[in-house]
PDB file of C-alpha atoms in Angstrom:
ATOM      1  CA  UNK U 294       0.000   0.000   0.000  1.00  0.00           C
ATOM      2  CA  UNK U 295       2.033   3.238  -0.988  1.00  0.00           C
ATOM      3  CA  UNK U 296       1.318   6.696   0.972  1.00  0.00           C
ATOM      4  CA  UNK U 297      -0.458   8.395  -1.488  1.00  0.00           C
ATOM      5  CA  UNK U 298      -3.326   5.333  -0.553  1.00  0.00           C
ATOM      6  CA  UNK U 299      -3.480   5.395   2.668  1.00  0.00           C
ATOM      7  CA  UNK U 300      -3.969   9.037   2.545  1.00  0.00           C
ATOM      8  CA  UNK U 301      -6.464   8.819   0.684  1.00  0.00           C
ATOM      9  CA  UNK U 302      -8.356   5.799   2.748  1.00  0.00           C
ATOM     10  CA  UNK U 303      -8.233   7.464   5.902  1.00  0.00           C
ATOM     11  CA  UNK U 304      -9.999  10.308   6.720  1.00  0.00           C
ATOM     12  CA  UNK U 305      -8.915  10.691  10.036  1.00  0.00           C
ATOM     13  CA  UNK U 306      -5.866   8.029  11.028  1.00  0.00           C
ATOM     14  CA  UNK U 307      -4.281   8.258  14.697  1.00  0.00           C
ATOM     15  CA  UNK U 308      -0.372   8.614  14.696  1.00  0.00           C
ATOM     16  CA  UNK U 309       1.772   7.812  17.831  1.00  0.00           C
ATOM     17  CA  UNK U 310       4.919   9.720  18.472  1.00  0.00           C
ATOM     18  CA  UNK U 311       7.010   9.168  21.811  1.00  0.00           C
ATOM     19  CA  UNK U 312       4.753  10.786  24.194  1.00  0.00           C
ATOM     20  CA  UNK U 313       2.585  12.132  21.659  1.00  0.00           C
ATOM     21  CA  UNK U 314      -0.111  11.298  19.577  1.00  0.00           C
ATOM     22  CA  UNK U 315      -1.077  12.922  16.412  1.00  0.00           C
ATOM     23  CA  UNK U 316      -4.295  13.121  14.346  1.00  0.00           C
ATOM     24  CA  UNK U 317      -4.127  13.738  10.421  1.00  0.00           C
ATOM     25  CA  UNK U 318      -7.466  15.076   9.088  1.00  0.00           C
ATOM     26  CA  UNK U 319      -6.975  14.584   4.937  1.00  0.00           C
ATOM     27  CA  UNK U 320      -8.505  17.733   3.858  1.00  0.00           C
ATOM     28  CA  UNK U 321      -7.702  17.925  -0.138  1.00  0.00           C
ATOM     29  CA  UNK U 322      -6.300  15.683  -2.761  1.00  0.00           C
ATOM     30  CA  UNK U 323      -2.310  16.567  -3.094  1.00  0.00           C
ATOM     31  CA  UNK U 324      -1.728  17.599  -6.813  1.00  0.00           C
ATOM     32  CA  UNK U 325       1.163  15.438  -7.229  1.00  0.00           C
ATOM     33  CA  UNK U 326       2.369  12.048  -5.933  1.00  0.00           C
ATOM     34  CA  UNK U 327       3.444  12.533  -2.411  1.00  0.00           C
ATOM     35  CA  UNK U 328       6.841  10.932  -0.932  1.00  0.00           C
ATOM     36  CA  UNK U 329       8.050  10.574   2.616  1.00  0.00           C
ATOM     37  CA  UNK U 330      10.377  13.514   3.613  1.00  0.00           C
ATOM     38  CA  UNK U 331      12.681  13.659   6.268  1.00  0.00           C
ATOM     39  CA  UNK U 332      12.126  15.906   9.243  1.00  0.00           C
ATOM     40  CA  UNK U 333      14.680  18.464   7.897  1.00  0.00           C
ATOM     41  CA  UNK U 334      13.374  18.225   4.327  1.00  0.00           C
ATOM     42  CA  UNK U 335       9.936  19.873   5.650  1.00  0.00           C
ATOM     43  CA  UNK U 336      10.153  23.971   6.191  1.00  0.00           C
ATOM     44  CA  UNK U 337       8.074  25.429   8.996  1.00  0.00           C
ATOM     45  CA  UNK U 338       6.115  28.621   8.697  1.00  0.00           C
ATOM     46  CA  UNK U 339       3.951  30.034  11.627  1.00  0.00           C
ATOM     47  CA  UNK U 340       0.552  31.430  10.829  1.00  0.00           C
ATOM     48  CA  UNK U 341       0.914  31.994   6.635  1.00  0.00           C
ATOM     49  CA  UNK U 342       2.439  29.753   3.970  1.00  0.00           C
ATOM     50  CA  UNK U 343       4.795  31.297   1.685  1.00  0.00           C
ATOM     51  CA  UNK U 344       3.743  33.570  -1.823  1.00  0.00           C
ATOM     52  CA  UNK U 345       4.447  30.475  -3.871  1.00  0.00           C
ATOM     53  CA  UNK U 346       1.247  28.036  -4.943  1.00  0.00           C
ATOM     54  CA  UNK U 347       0.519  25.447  -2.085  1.00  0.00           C
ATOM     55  CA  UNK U 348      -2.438  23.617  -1.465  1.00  0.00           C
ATOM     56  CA  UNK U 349      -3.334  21.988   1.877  1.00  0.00           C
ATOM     57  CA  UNK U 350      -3.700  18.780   2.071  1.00  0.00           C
ATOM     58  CA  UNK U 351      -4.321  18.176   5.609  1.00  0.00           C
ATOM     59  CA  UNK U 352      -4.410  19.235   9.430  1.00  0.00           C
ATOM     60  CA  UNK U 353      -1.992  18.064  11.645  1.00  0.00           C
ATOM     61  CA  UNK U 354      -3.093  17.834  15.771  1.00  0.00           C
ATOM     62  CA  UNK U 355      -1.492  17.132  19.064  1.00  0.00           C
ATOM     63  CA  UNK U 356      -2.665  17.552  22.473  1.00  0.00           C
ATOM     64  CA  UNK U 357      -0.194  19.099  24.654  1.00  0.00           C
ATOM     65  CA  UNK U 358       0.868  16.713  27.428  1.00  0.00           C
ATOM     66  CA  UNK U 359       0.235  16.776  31.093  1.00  0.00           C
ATOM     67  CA  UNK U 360       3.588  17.439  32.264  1.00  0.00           C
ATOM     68  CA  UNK U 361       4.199  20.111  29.307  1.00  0.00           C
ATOM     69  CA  UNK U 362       3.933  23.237  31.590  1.00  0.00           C
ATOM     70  CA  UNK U 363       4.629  25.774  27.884  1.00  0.00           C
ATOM     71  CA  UNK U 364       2.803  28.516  27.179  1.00  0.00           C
ATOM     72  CA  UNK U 365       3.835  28.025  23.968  1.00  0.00           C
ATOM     73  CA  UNK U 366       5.072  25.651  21.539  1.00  0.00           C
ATOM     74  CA  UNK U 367       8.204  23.757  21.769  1.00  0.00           C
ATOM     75  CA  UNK U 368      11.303  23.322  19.866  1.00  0.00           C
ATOM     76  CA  UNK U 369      10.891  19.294  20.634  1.00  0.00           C
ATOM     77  CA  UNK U 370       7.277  19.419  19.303  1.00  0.00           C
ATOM     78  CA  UNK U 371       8.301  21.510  16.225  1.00  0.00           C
ATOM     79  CA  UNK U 372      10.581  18.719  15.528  1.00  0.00           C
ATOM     80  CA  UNK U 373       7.717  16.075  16.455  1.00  0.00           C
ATOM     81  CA  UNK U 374       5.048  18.205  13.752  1.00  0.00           C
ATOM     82  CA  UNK U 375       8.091  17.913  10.932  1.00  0.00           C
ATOM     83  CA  UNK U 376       8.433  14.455  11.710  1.00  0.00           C
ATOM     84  CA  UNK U 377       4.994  13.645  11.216  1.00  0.00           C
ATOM     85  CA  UNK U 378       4.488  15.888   7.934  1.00  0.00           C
ATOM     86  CA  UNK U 379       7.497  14.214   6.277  1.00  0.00           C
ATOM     87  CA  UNK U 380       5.347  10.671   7.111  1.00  0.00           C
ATOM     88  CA  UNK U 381       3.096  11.868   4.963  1.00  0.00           C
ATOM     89  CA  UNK U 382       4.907  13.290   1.751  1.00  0.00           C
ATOM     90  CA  UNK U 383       4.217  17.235   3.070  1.00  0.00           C
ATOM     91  CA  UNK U 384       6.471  19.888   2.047  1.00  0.00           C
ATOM     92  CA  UNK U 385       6.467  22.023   4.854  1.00  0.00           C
ATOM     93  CA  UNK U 386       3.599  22.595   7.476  1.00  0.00           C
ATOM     94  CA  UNK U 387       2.275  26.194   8.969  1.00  0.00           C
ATOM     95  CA  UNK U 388       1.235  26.282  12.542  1.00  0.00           C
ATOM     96  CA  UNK U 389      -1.849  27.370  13.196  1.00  0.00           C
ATOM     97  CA  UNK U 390      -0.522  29.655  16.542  1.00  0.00           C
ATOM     98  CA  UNK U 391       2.704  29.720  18.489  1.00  0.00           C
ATOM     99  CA  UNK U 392       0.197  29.093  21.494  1.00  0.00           C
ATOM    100  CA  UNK U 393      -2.167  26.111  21.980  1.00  0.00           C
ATOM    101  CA  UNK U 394      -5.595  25.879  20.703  1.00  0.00           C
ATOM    102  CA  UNK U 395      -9.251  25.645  22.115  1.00  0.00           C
ATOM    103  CA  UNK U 396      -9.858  24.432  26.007  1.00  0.00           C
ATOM    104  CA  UNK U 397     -10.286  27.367  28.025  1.00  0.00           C
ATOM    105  CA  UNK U 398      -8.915  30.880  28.311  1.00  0.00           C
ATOM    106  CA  UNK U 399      -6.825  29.653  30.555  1.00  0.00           C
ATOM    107  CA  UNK U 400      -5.765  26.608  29.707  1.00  0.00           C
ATOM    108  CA  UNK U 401      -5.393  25.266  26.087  1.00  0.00           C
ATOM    109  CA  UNK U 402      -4.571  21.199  25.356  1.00  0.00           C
ATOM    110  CA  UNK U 403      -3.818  20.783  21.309  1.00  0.00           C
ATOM    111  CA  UNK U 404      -1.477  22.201  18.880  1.00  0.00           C
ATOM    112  CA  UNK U 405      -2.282  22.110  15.042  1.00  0.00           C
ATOM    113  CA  UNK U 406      -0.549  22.919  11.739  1.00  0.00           C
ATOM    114  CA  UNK U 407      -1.526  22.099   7.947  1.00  0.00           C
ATOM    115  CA  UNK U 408       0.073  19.736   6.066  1.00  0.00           C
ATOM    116  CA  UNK U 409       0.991  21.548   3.033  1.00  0.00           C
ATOM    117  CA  UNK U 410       2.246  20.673  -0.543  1.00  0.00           C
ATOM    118  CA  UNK U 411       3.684  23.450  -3.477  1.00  0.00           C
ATOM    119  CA  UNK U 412       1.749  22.844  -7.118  1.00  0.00           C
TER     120      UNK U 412
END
């Protein structure tokens, strides 16, 4: 079963990562055959993508652990987000905030960032 396929299949498909676990919601075809990446291969961008035509494919999520005491997000779970992109054939991913999502105004449990492609 190549990547592209099980991209495809899977709507939403549950991803474990050391202490983490990640949730990939597919949310366009890519416009090319995807390949696995490595970590370094996939750029990081907070809040917009770059000028250049992109198209996201997909949202990745992570709630922040218990013992995770950040305000914001971490270095480490940068590196975890890349990780997880390059799984999937993505190009680079843009986090959604520096900060975590939802919960309360107080406290906020998940971290997301699309899963983005170039054209």
């Amino acid at each position: 079963m190549t990547l592209r396929t099980l991209i495809l299949a899977a709507s939403v498909v549950p991803l474990v990562a050391c202490t983490h676990t990640f949730t990939y919601t597919k949310l366009n075809d890519p416009p090319h055959a995807l390949t696995p990446r490595r970590l370094e291969d996939v750029e990081v961008f907070k809040v917009e993508p770059p000028g250049r035509e992109n198209v996201e494919i997909g949202m990745l999520e992570t709630k922040r652990p218990v013992f995770d005491r950040d305000a914001e997000i971490s270095p480490t779970m940068i590196e975890r987000f890349r990780k997880k992109a390059g799984e999937f054939g993505c190009e680079f991913i843009v986090l959604d905030s520096m900060k975590p999502v939802n919960a309360s105004a107080t406290r906020s449990d998940r971290f997301r960032a699309a899963c983005v492609v170039y054209r």
